[in-house]
Structures are given as C-alpha cells and as structure tokens.
mmCIF file of C-alpha atoms in Angstrom:
data_model
loop_
_atom_site.group_PDB
_atom_site.id
_atom_site.type_symbol
_atom_site.label_atom_id
_atom_site.label_comp_id
_atom_site.label_asym_id
_atom_site.label_seq_id
_atom_site.Cartn_x
_atom_site.Cartn_y
_atom_site.Cartn_z
ATOM 1 C CA MET I 1337 -28.862 220.784 72.876
ATOM 2 C CA ASN I 1338 -28.272 223.740 70.472
ATOM 3 C CA THR I 1339 -26.070 221.755 68.069
ATOM 4 C CA PRO I 1340 -27.065 222.993 64.559
ATOM 5 C CA PRO I 1341 -28.405 220.338 62.171
ATOM 6 C CA LEU I 1342 -26.056 218.734 59.824
ATOM 7 C CA PRO I 1343 -26.669 217.421 56.278
ATOM 8 C CA SER I 1344 -26.670 213.696 55.733
ATOM 9 C CA GLY I 1345 -23.127 212.423 55.420
ATOM 10 C CA ALA I 1346 -21.630 215.176 57.557
ATOM 11 C CA GLU I 1347 -19.051 213.734 60.114
ATOM 12 C CA HIS I 1348 -18.039 215.302 63.399
ATOM 13 C CA THR I 1349 -14.704 215.194 64.934
ATOM 14 C CA ASP I 1350 -15.410 217.484 67.960
ATOM 15 C CA GLY I 1351 -17.161 215.070 70.299
ATOM 16 C CA SER I 1352 -20.749 216.563 69.591
ATOM 17 C CA PRO I 1353 -23.662 214.334 70.151
ATOM 18 C CA ILE I 1354 -24.959 211.874 67.520
ATOM 19 C CA ARG I 1355 -28.655 212.352 67.313
ATOM 20 C CA LEU I 1356 -31.232 209.532 67.018
ATOM 21 C CA GLY I 1357 -34.761 210.261 66.472
ATOM 22 C CA ALA I 1358 -37.278 208.348 68.757
ATOM 23 C CA LEU I 1359 -41.046 208.007 67.694
ATOM 24 C CA VAL I 1360 -43.109 207.047 70.839
ATOM 25 C CA PRO I 1361 -46.857 207.268 71.730
ATOM 26 C CA LEU I 1362 -46.852 209.334 74.888
ATOM 27 C CA THR I 1363 -50.282 210.726 74.938
ATOM 28 C CA ARG I 1364 -53.855 209.624 74.174
ATOM 29 C CA PRO I 1365 -55.272 208.264 71.906
ATOM 30 C CA GLY I 1366 -51.780 206.521 71.669
ATOM 31 C CA TRP I 1367 -51.331 203.368 74.065
ATOM 32 C CA VAL I 1368 -49.367 205.686 76.715
ATOM 33 C CA GLU I 1369 -48.313 202.505 78.758
ATOM 34 C CA ALA I 1370 -46.702 200.971 75.681
ATOM 35 C CA GLY I 1371 -44.979 204.170 74.625
ATOM 36 C CA ARG I 1372 -43.682 204.461 78.305
ATOM 37 C CA HIS I 1373 -42.192 201.044 78.225
ATOM 38 C CA LEU I 1374 -40.656 201.557 74.701
ATOM 39 C CA LEU I 1375 -39.038 204.974 75.760
ATOM 40 C CA ALA I 1376 -37.626 203.319 78.837
ATOM 41 C CA GLY I 1377 -35.858 200.610 76.722
ATOM 42 C CA LEU I 1378 -34.590 203.121 74.174
ATOM 43 C CA ASP I 1379 -33.309 205.598 76.894
ATOM 44 C CA LEU I 1380 -31.641 203.015 79.071
ATOM 45 C CA ALA I 1381 -29.612 201.732 75.963
ATOM 46 C CA VAL I 1382 -28.607 205.158 75.062
ATOM 47 C CA ARG I 1383 -27.421 205.904 78.577
ATOM 48 C CA GLU I 1384 -25.466 202.462 78.667
ATOM 49 C CA VAL I 1385 -23.863 203.413 75.277
ATOM 50 C CA ASN I 1386 -22.821 206.826 76.689
ATOM 51 C CA ASP I 1387 -21.557 205.421 80.036
ATOM 52 C CA ALA I 1388 -19.256 203.070 78.027
ATOM 53 C CA GLY I 1389 -17.758 206.048 76.036
ATOM 54 C CA GLY I 1390 -20.355 206.713 73.432
ATOM 55 C CA ILE I 1391 -19.667 206.200 69.810
ATOM 56 C CA ASP I 1392 -15.876 206.837 69.103
ATOM 57 C CA GLY I 1393 -16.087 209.335 71.995
ATOM 58 C CA ARG I 1394 -19.332 210.998 70.850
ATOM 59 C CA PRO I 1395 -22.520 210.573 72.985
ATOM 60 C CA LEU I 1396 -25.837 209.448 71.739
ATOM 61 C CA GLU I 1397 -28.465 211.963 72.039
ATOM 62 C CA LEU I 1398 -32.224 210.843 71.909
ATOM 63 C CA VAL I 1399 -34.514 213.303 70.390
ATOM 64 C CA VAL I 1400 -37.997 212.092 71.300
ATOM 65 C CA ARG I 1401 -41.259 212.923 69.410
ATOM 66 C CA ASP I 1402 -44.725 211.986 70.711
ATOM 67 C CA THR I 1403 -46.711 210.372 67.913
ATOM 68 C CA ALA I 1404 -49.915 210.045 69.923
ATOM 69 C CA ALA I 1405 -51.020 207.215 67.558
ATOM 70 C CA ASP I 1406 -51.539 209.884 64.837
ATOM 71 C CA PRO I 1407 -49.848 208.817 61.388
ATOM 72 C CA GLU I 1408 -49.751 212.378 60.115
ATOM 73 C CA ARG I 1409 -48.023 213.454 63.272
ATOM 74 C CA ALA I 1410 -45.510 210.663 62.889
ATOM 75 C CA ALA I 1411 -44.752 211.628 59.383
ATOM 76 C CA ALA I 1412 -44.383 215.319 60.312
ATOM 77 C CA ALA I 1413 -41.986 214.289 63.164
ATOM 78 C CA VAL I 1414 -39.869 212.371 60.627
ATOM 79 C CA ASP I 1415 -39.557 215.583 58.564
ATOM 80 C CA GLU I 1416 -38.467 217.514 61.680
ATOM 81 C CA LEU I 1417 -36.001 214.888 62.885
ATOM 82 C CA ALA I 1418 -34.522 214.709 59.289
ATOM 83 C CA ASP I 1419 -33.936 218.445 59.455
ATOM 84 C CA LEU I 1420 -32.338 218.252 62.902
ATOM 85 C CA GLY I 1421 -29.638 216.032 61.433
ATOM 86 C CA VAL I 1422 -30.558 212.650 63.252
ATOM 87 C CA ALA I 1423 -28.412 209.768 61.954
ATOM 88 C CA ALA I 1424 -31.518 207.434 62.186
ATOM 89 C CA VAL I 1425 -35.015 207.183 63.537
ATOM 90 C CA ALA I 1426 -36.115 204.567 65.821
ATOM 91 C CA GLY I 1427 -39.158 203.348 67.734
ATOM 92 C CA GLU I 1428 -42.927 203.473 67.259
ATOM 93 C CA TYR I 1429 -45.596 200.961 68.642
ATOM 94 C CA HIS I 1430 -48.532 201.478 66.555
ATOM 95 C CA SER I 1431 -48.482 199.731 63.221
ATOM 96 C CA VAL I 1432 -50.521 202.155 61.234
ATOM 97 C CA VAL I 1433 -48.408 205.146 62.732
ATOM 98 C CA ALA I 1434 -45.192 203.215 61.901
ATOM 99 C CA ARG I 1435 -46.272 202.666 58.339
ATOM 100 C CA ALA I 1436 -46.714 206.455 57.927
ATOM 101 C CA ALA I 1437 -43.214 207.064 59.618
ATOM 102 C CA ALA I 1438 -41.590 204.439 57.227
ATOM 103 C CA ALA I 1439 -43.026 205.814 54.181
ATOM 104 C CA ARG I 1440 -41.694 209.144 55.079
ATOM 105 C CA ALA I 1441 -38.287 207.961 56.103
ATOM 106 C CA ASP I 1442 -37.994 206.125 52.642
ATOM 107 C CA ALA I 1443 -38.934 209.176 50.826
ATOM 108 C CA LEU I 1444 -36.386 211.370 52.745
ATOM 109 C CA GLY I 1445 -33.555 208.778 52.669
ATOM 110 C CA VAL I 1446 -33.504 208.441 56.503
ATOM 111 C CA PRO I 1447 -32.857 205.219 58.228
ATOM 112 C CA PHE I 1448 -35.740 203.900 60.268
ATOM 113 C CA LEU I 1449 -35.516 201.044 62.672
ATOM 114 C CA CYS I 1450 -38.829 200.012 63.769
ATOM 115 C CA SER I 1451 -39.042 198.690 67.290
ATOM 116 C CA SER I 1452 -42.433 197.333 67.949
ATOM 117 C CA ALA I 1453 -44.962 197.643 65.021
ATOM 118 C CA VAL I 1454 -45.712 194.306 63.426
ATOM 119 C CA LEU I 1455 -47.836 195.142 60.240
ATOM 120 C CA ASP I 1456 -46.409 193.083 57.378
ATOM 121 C CA ALA I 1457 -46.807 195.886 54.837
ATOM 122 C CA LEU I 1458 -44.865 198.326 56.727
ATOM 123 C CA THR I 1459 -44.056 199.882 53.390
ATOM 124 C CA GLU I 1460 -45.839 199.744 50.108
ATOM 125 C CA GLU I 1461 -42.778 198.736 48.128
ATOM 126 C CA PRO I 1462 -39.479 197.180 49.179
ATOM 127 C CA THR I 1463 -36.961 199.701 50.659
ATOM 128 C CA GLU I 1464 -33.368 199.782 51.854
ATOM 129 C CA TRP I 1465 -34.072 202.540 54.431
ATOM 130 C CA VAL I 1466 -36.316 200.507 56.890
ATOM 131 C CA ALA I 1467 -35.528 197.649 59.262
ATOM 132 C CA ARG I 1468 -37.466 196.034 62.007
ATOM 133 C CA VAL I 1469 -36.747 194.059 65.226
ATOM 134 C CA ALA I 1470 -40.456 193.102 65.950
ATOM 135 C CA PRO I 1471 -41.691 190.004 64.217
ATOM 136 C CA ALA I 1472 -44.165 190.448 61.478
ATOM 137 C CA GLN I 1473 -47.929 190.094 62.229
ATOM 138 C CA SER I 1474 -48.308 187.177 59.726
ATOM 139 C CA HIS I 1475 -45.655 185.212 61.789
ATOM 140 C CA GLY I 1476 -46.965 185.936 65.300
ATOM 141 C CA TRP I 1477 -50.626 185.543 64.447
ATOM 142 C CA ARG I 1478 -50.049 182.161 62.678
ATOM 143 C CA ILE I 1479 -48.432 180.834 65.869
ATOM 144 C CA TYR I 1480 -51.561 182.237 67.735
ATOM 145 C CA ALA I 1481 -53.830 180.434 65.318
ATOM 146 C CA ASP I 1482 -51.927 177.181 65.903
ATOM 147 C CA PHE I 1483 -52.432 177.628 69.638
ATOM 148 C CA LEU I 1484 -56.152 178.115 69.082
ATOM 149 C CA LEU I 1485 -56.257 174.939 67.034
ATOM 150 C CA ARG I 1486 -54.208 172.924 69.649
ATOM 151 C CA ALA I 1487 -56.749 174.101 72.376
ATOM 152 C CA GLY I 1488 -59.412 172.775 70.228
ATOM 153 C CA ARG I 1489 -60.986 176.049 69.530
ATOM 154 C CA ARG I 1490 -62.229 176.266 65.744
ATOM 155 C CA ARG I 1491 -65.277 178.415 65.849
ATOM 156 C CA ILE I 1492 -63.482 181.755 66.384
ATOM 157 C CA ALA I 1493 -65.290 185.077 66.677
ATOM 158 C CA VAL I 1494 -63.289 188.324 66.367
ATOM 159 C CA ALA I 1495 -64.580 191.573 67.848
ATOM 160 C CA THR I 1496 -62.869 194.165 65.664
ATOM 161 C CA GLN I 1497 -62.722 197.824 64.834
ATOM 162 C CA SER I 1498 -61.884 199.571 61.505
ATOM 163 C CA SER I 1499 -58.280 199.472 60.964
ATOM 164 C CA VAL I 1500 -55.796 198.181 58.498
ATOM 165 C CA TYR I 1501 -53.991 196.513 61.423
ATOM 166 C CA TRP I 1502 -57.093 194.602 62.505
ATOM 167 C CA THR I 1503 -58.154 193.794 59.125
ATOM 168 C CA SER I 1504 -54.685 192.293 58.306
ATOM 169 C CA GLY I 1505 -54.814 190.248 61.543
ATOM 170 C CA THR I 1506 -58.223 188.835 60.638
ATOM 171 C CA ARG I 1507 -57.025 187.849 57.355
ATOM 172 C CA VAL I 1508 -54.049 186.087 58.738
ATOM 173 C CA LEU I 1509 -56.338 183.997 61.059
ATOM 174 C CA ARG I 1510 -58.792 183.147 58.546
ATOM 175 C CA ASP I 1511 -56.181 182.154 55.939
ATOM 176 C CA HIS I 1512 -54.368 179.984 58.522
ATOM 177 C CA LEU I 1513 -57.485 178.516 60.314
ATOM 178 C CA ALA I 1514 -59.841 177.722 57.260
ATOM 179 C CA PRO I 1515 -57.564 174.965 55.720
ATOM 180 C CA ARG I 1516 -57.470 173.355 59.044
ATOM 181 C CA GLY I 1517 -61.119 173.373 59.848
ATOM 182 C CA GLY I 1518 -61.462 176.520 61.648
ATOM 183 C CA THR I 1519 -63.877 179.429 61.005
ATOM 184 C CA VAL I 1520 -63.603 183.228 61.682
ATOM 185 C CA LEU I 1521 -66.715 185.261 62.315
ATOM 186 C CA GLU I 1522 -66.193 189.059 62.283
ATOM 187 C CA LEU I 1523 -68.295 191.080 64.842
ATOM 188 C CA ASP I 1524 -68.421 194.805 64.769
ATOM 189 C CA ALA I 1525 -66.978 196.062 68.173
ATOM 190 C CA SER I 1526 -69.561 198.844 68.118
ATOM 191 C CA LEU I 1527 -72.093 196.330 69.043
ATOM 192 C CA THR I 1528 -73.230 196.752 72.623
ATOM 193 C CA PRO I 1529 -71.418 194.156 74.911
ATOM 194 C CA GLU I 1530 -74.818 192.480 75.640
ATOM 195 C CA ALA I 1531 -75.621 192.180 71.866
ATOM 196 C CA LEU I 1532 -72.183 190.874 71.256
ATOM 197 C CA CYS I 1533 -72.631 188.199 73.817
ATOM 198 C CA ASP I 1534 -75.996 187.198 72.180
ATOM 199 C CA THR I 1535 -74.220 186.776 68.926
ATOM 200 C CA LEU I 1536 -71.642 184.734 70.408
ATOM 201 C CA VAL I 1537 -74.207 182.253 71.811
ATOM 202 C CA ASP I 1538 -76.250 182.199 68.578
ATOM 203 C CA HIS I 1539 -73.104 181.187 66.570
ATOM 204 C CA GLY I 1540 -71.697 178.694 69.058
ATOM 205 C CA ALA I 1541 -68.367 180.449 69.148
ATOM 206 C CA THR I 1542 -65.572 178.730 71.120
ATOM 207 C CA ALA I 1543 -63.266 181.597 71.203
ATOM 208 C CA LEU I 1544 -63.645 185.461 71.094
ATOM 209 C CA LEU I 1545 -60.576 187.386 70.061
ATOM 210 C CA LEU I 1546 -60.349 191.040 71.015
ATOM 211 C CA LEU I 1547 -58.962 192.944 67.783
ATOM 212 C CA VAL I 1548 -60.003 196.119 69.551
ATOM 213 C CA GLY I 1549 -58.397 199.131 71.402
ATOM 214 C CA HIS I 1550 -57.769 199.247 75.241
ATOM 215 C CA PRO I 1551 -59.301 200.382 77.465
ATOM 216 C CA GLU I 1552 -62.330 200.887 75.287
ATOM 217 C CA PRO I 1553 -63.930 198.825 74.023
ATOM 218 C CA ALA I 1554 -61.943 195.929 75.326
ATOM 219 C CA VAL I 1555 -62.605 196.242 78.920
ATOM 220 C CA PRO I 1556 -66.404 196.379 78.817
ATOM 221 C CA ILE I 1557 -66.416 193.500 76.284
ATOM 222 C CA VAL I 1558 -64.492 191.369 78.700
ATOM 223 C CA ARG I 1559 -66.675 192.247 81.684
ATOM 224 C CA ALA I 1560 -69.764 191.375 79.684
ATOM 225 C CA VAL I 1561 -68.444 187.947 78.556
ATOM 226 C CA ARG I 1562 -67.235 187.086 81.807
ATOM 227 C CA SER I 1563 -70.461 187.879 83.663
ATOM 228 C CA ASP I 1564 -72.557 185.925 81.006
ATOM 229 C CA HIS I 1565 -73.074 182.248 82.296
ATOM 230 C CA ARG I 1566 -73.924 181.066 78.785
ATOM 231 C CA LEU I 1567 -70.303 181.989 77.840
ATOM 232 C CA ALA I 1568 -68.549 180.288 80.651
ATOM 233 C CA GLU I 1569 -66.671 177.891 78.358
ATOM 234 C CA ILE I 1570 -65.647 180.492 75.780
ATOM 235 C CA LEU I 1571 -61.907 181.431 75.501
ATOM 236 C CA ILE I 1572 -61.180 185.137 75.295
ATOM 237 C CA GLY I 1573 -57.969 185.976 73.359
ATOM 238 C CA ALA I 1574 -56.035 189.102 72.659
ATOM 239 C CA PRO I 1575 -53.214 188.353 70.250
ATOM 240 C CA ALA I 1576 -52.280 191.952 69.897
ATOM 241 C CA GLY I 1577 -50.843 191.806 73.413
ATOM 242 C CA GLN I 1578 -53.274 194.064 75.517
ATOM 243 C CA PRO I 1579 -53.014 192.035 78.720
ATOM 244 C CA GLU I 1580 -49.165 192.307 78.737
ATOM 245 C CA PHE I 1581 -49.344 195.475 80.430
ATOM 246 C CA ALA I 1582 -50.313 196.414 84.186
ATOM 247 C CA GLU I 1583 -52.890 198.749 83.117
ATOM 248 C CA TRP I 1584 -54.913 195.726 82.023
ATOM 249 C CA ALA I 1585 -54.621 193.928 85.198
ATOM 250 C CA ALA I 1586 -55.559 197.158 87.123
ATOM 251 C CA ALA I 1587 -58.616 197.695 85.020
ATOM 252 C CA LEU I 1588 -59.936 194.187 84.951
ATOM 253 C CA GLY I 1589 -58.572 192.346 88.096
ATOM 254 C CA GLU I 1590 -59.465 188.561 88.065
ATOM 255 C CA ASP I 1591 -61.515 189.071 84.893
ATOM 256 C CA GLY I 1592 -58.292 189.954 82.943
ATOM 257 C CA ALA I 1593 -56.494 186.722 83.827
ATOM 258 C CA GLY I 1594 -56.654 183.506 81.544
ATOM 259 C CA ILE I 1595 -56.701 185.664 78.398
ATOM 260 C CA PRO I 1596 -53.915 184.350 75.974
ATOM 261 C CA PHE I 1597 -51.790 186.897 74.059
ATOM 262 C CA LEU I 1598 -48.694 187.037 71.913
ATOM 263 C CA ARG I 1599 -45.404 188.077 73.875
ATOM 264 C CA TYR I 1600 -42.117 188.617 72.113
ATOM 265 C CA LEU I 1601 -39.805 187.274 74.850
ATOM 266 C CA PRO I 1602 -37.990 183.891 75.344
ATOM 267 C CA GLU I 1603 -39.397 181.700 78.127
ATOM 268 C CA ARG I 1604 -36.062 182.442 79.920
ATOM 269 C CA LEU I 1605 -33.879 185.456 79.372
ATOM 270 C CA GLY I 1606 -30.198 184.990 79.098
ATOM 271 C CA PRO I 1607 -27.611 186.934 81.115
ATOM 272 C CA LEU I 1608 -27.962 190.194 79.050
ATOM 273 C CA GLY I 1609 -31.680 189.901 79.148
ATOM 274 C CA GLU I 1610 -31.648 189.483 82.867
ATOM 275 C CA ARG I 1611 -29.457 192.263 83.412
ATOM 276 C CA VAL I 1612 -31.289 194.573 81.186
ATOM 277 C CA GLY I 1613 -34.739 193.439 82.663
ATOM 278 C CA LYS I 1614 -33.473 194.298 86.140
ATOM 279 C CA GLU I 1615 -32.583 197.751 85.029
ATOM 280 C CA LEU I 1616 -35.806 198.331 83.201
ATOM 281 C CA ARG I 1617 -37.810 197.091 86.233
ATOM 282 C CA GLU I 1618 -36.062 199.646 88.477
ATOM 283 C CA ARG I 1619 -36.788 202.306 85.954
ATOM 284 C CA LEU I 1620 -40.380 201.420 85.333
ATOM 285 C CA GLY I 1621 -41.357 200.452 88.876
ATOM 286 C CA GLU I 1622 -42.987 197.324 87.451
ATOM 287 C CA ALA I 1623 -42.144 194.283 85.374
ATOM 288 C CA PRO I 1624 -40.929 195.436 81.961
ATOM 289 C CA SER I 1625 -42.983 194.363 78.974
ATOM 290 C CA PHE I 1626 -41.581 192.959 75.708
ATOM 291 C CA VAL I 1627 -41.910 196.428 74.458
ATOM 292 C CA ALA I 1628 -39.251 197.807 76.726
ATOM 293 C CA PHE I 1629 -36.767 195.011 75.577
ATOM 294 C CA GLU I 1630 -37.540 195.968 71.999
ATOM 295 C CA GLY I 1631 -36.622 199.517 72.640
ATOM 296 C CA TRP I 1632 -33.240 198.425 74.259
ATOM 297 C CA ASP I 1633 -32.548 196.096 71.233
ATOM 298 C CA THR I 1634 -33.248 198.844 68.690
ATOM 299 C CA VAL I 1635 -30.568 201.150 70.222
ATOM 300 C CA ALA I 1636 -28.190 198.318 70.591
ATOM 301 C CA VAL I 1637 -28.423 197.576 66.795
ATOM 302 C CA LEU I 1638 -28.040 201.278 65.813
ATOM 303 C CA ALA I 1639 -25.106 201.728 68.232
ATOM 304 C CA ALA I 1640 -23.281 198.738 66.542
ATOM 305 C CA VAL I 1641 -24.050 200.084 63.017
ATOM 306 C CA LEU I 1642 -22.766 203.642 64.104
ATOM 307 C CA ARG I 1643 -19.682 202.185 65.466
ATOM 308 C CA SER I 1644 -19.009 200.076 62.183
ATOM 309 C CA HIS I 1645 -20.185 202.457 59.602
ATOM 310 C CA GLY I 1646 -20.291 206.018 60.858
ATOM 311 C CA THR I 1647 -23.339 208.448 60.851
ATOM 312 C CA ASP I 1648 -23.727 208.848 57.084
ATOM 313 C CA ARG I 1649 -27.410 207.786 56.502
ATOM 314 C CA ALA I 1650 -26.858 205.900 53.294
ATOM 315 C CA ALA I 1651 -24.100 203.841 55.022
ATOM 316 C CA VAL I 1652 -26.450 203.094 58.118
ATOM 317 C CA ALA I 1653 -29.110 201.918 55.765
ATOM 318 C CA ALA I 1654 -26.570 199.892 53.662
ATOM 319 C CA SER I 1655 -25.519 198.104 56.854
ATOM 320 C CA TRP I 1656 -28.736 196.372 57.648
ATOM 321 C CA PRO I 1657 -27.810 192.948 55.936
ATOM 322 C CA ARG I 1658 -24.451 193.021 57.768
ATOM 323 C CA VAL I 1659 -25.960 193.453 61.388
ATOM 324 C CA ALA I 1660 -24.905 190.893 63.947
ATOM 325 C CA VAL I 1661 -25.872 192.069 67.472
ATOM 326 C CA GLU I 1662 -26.447 190.114 70.767
ATOM 327 C CA GLY I 1663 -29.845 191.542 71.866
ATOM 328 C CA THR I 1664 -31.644 190.887 75.055
ATOM 329 C CA ARG I 1665 -33.722 188.130 73.416
ATOM 330 C CA GLY I 1666 -31.176 186.604 71.185
ATOM 331 C CA PRO I 1667 -28.732 187.285 68.294
ATOM 332 C CA ILE I 1668 -30.259 189.878 65.879
ATOM 333 C CA ARG I 1669 -29.582 189.611 62.169
ATOM 334 C CA PHE I 1670 -31.809 191.060 59.330
ATOM 335 C CA SER I 1671 -32.826 189.388 56.113
ATOM 336 C CA ARG I 1672 -35.523 189.660 53.537
ATOM 337 C CA ALA I 1673 -38.394 187.707 54.722
ATOM 338 C CA PRO I 1674 -40.965 186.657 51.896
ATOM 339 C CA GLY I 1675 -43.659 189.165 51.467
ATOM 340 C CA ILE I 1676 -42.073 191.787 53.568
ATOM 341 C CA GLY I 1677 -40.592 194.884 52.102
ATOM 342 C CA VAL I 1678 -38.198 195.962 55.023
ATOM 343 C CA TRP I 1679 -35.169 194.318 56.470
ATOM 344 C CA GLN I 1680 -36.556 192.009 58.954
ATOM 345 C CA TRP I 1681 -35.230 190.159 62.166
ATOM 346 C CA ALA I 1682 -36.620 186.671 61.518
ATOM 347 C CA TRP I 1683 -37.598 186.164 64.228
ATOM 348 C CA ALA I 1684 -37.703 187.369 67.630
ATOM 349 C CA PRO I 1685 -38.895 184.709 70.132
ATOM 350 C CA VAL I 1686 -42.762 184.398 70.080
ATOM 351 C CA HIS I 1687 -44.901 182.762 72.852
ATOM 352 C CA VAL I 1688 -48.565 182.641 73.625
ATOM 353 C CA VAL I 1689 -48.937 183.511 77.283
ATOM 354 C CA ASP I 1690 -51.726 184.473 79.757
ATOM 355 C CA ARG I 1691 -52.027 185.696 83.246
ATOM 356 C CA ASP I 1692 -52.367 182.881 85.733
ATOM 357 C CA PRO I 1693 -56.109 183.079 87.150
ATOM 358 C CA ALA I 1694 -54.646 181.924 90.477
ATOM 359 C CA GLU I 1695 -51.969 184.575 90.533
ATOM 360 C CA PRO I 1696 -52.736 187.319 87.875
ATOM 361 C CA ASP I 1697 -49.329 188.970 88.356
ATOM 362 C CA ARG I 1698 -47.753 185.795 86.989
ATOM 363 C CA LEU I 1699 -47.532 185.051 83.172
ATOM 364 C CA ARG I 1700 -47.763 181.457 82.021
ATOM 365 C CA VAL I 1701 -46.365 180.128 78.747
ATOM 366 C CA LEU I 1702 -49.177 178.251 76.943
ATOM 367 C CA HIS I 1703 -47.551 177.775 73.559
ATOM 368 C CA ALA I 1704 -44.105 178.452 71.857
ATOM 369 C CA GLY I 1705 -43.659 179.550 68.257
#
C-alpha cells in the first residue's frame, strides 16, 4: 500500500487500512519454523477480521518485518513501523529480540503486544505500552520443574549456551528445585557431545535439559546421548519447546520422541480453537504449533481493542487492563503479575508434553500446570 504514514492519534474516515506491525523471525539464525507458524496465525486472524468487515469498515493491514533473531534489527524495525503509522506492533518469538523491541516500543510510545516470547524481564522497568499473551518463563518453567520432581528426577544437568534467556531459565529451575531436594549442574554446550556424555555419567545425572538452539547443537547432543548405553535411563528434556515443531521430528526421527517440553495449549481445544486449528493446518500443511495459536490470539486482542478504543496509540495502550477477549486457548485478560513489568495474560494453558515413542507424530500430555 502507498498510504502515507500518519502521526499517532490521527483518525481515518475514508476506509483506508489500519496498519499493524508484525515482528517475525523468517530467516536464519532465527527459528524460521516458529516464525512461519507465528505469521500464519497473525495473517489468518487479520484475514478473518477483514472478511467480517474490518474495524468499522476499515481493513487491517499486516506490515511484516523479519527480525532474523537479531535484537538490533528488531529495534530498527519498530522505528520503521512507527514511522509508517502503525496502530500497534505485534509478534516476535525470540525472547532476547522481543526485549529489544519492547524497549524501543516503550521509548517511542508504540503499543507492543508480544505473542510468544516468555522472558520475565521483557522490559527493564514497568511500562504501560507493552502486553503479552505468552506465559512468563518463571511460570512455565516452574511447572516443568514440578514435572521433573514428580518423575523422580532430581539430579538435573543443563546443557546451555550463553544467553539471557537460558541463564534466566537455569535460575528458575535451580530456585524451584533446590528447596525440594533437586540439584542443577550447568554444562557448557560447546563441549563435544562425547565429553558431555562422560560428564553426565560422572555426575550421575538423571535428566539432561537442552537449553540450546536447534538444530545445532541440540540434534547432535540428542543423538550422542541416545546412542550411549551408559545413559539409557536418563531423561532428555527441552522446556523451551524445540520438539513442538515438525523440523525436530524430521531431524531426529525416533530419537526425538520421549523428550518432554512445554506447550501452551489446553489438552482439548474448545470450538473456537478447533475451528482456527483446522484453518491453520490447511495453511501450514501440518499440525499447527502453539505458536500459531498465539499469533491468532494476538490479532484477536488487537482487533477488539481497536474496535473499542480506536487507533490512537495512547488509547490502545491504556486499554490493556480492560481487555476481555475469547481466544483460541481460553478467555484473555491482562493484569499485573508480580515481578513482571508488562501487562500479562496470567495465564495461558501450560502442559508438559512429549512425542509418543510408539507414534512420534502424536503428542502425549504428561503434566498439567
């Protein structure tokens, strides 16, 4: 579209589009498959809003920018989208990237509804401009830690890379497990897979959690552990959700099954979730991940806000505490959760699931949050 950008607060009466910015990882080193699912959910919801008449007769227009998992690129995209006159910015999967986008949105006074990033400290200070539909890391990862304890796994090793996200996750696990008799051993993921296996044996670890990127180094680590007879009884886990995507199963086959991860979907979807899930499956050509549903829910919230409060950015941001929207995974409302500086949906459904070793395309619910 060649619609000229409008200053914040300008209102249209001519049926011109309402622009929404979308931040999505679509190229490496971003998690491209997650980005594809997120964009599918965002785009489907926009199309459904427009098919139903738009917002007071005005269509939504999704202005997509590829973040490629680069925080600086995301911050620059927020600047560009603000200049294009977007009413709000949505999306992003990677926590470190979303943090940069949130900081820039806060500085510019642009509403940002984060779809998928879970890092608790999405902003350094509390802000009125940012809200989130994904559950915070501390909430989900405590549920994962409870699952480990119930499974009798108390000697936990984590293979981890340098990242504020992985560091935060390790801290959540240690803080939750230590008072309950659990221990957490940090292993540098730059170790060779063979050396990592030796260390697991030496320390008598009962679980190895993959706090690492996919496919590298996650895939070679899983293959090495699966092929080491000394570690036949160890549980491999991936709380960040790497096994959710078909790419994981394609890369690892049977070795990728039986690896529990966090999934932000109810055990059974309601009528709205079933309908949206069917549409997403047709678009994606495969089962939609929870990330695709997060994308749809994000636009559903923003559409409701725009209908009720208009396109003025300050009015959009001021509306977060009054949101009441039926999402694909349940009723969405925002509140101030302790220790989190953004408006938070507390909480989306959280389950620990894995791929059934007998049928890797089927997901089994192991633990409910």
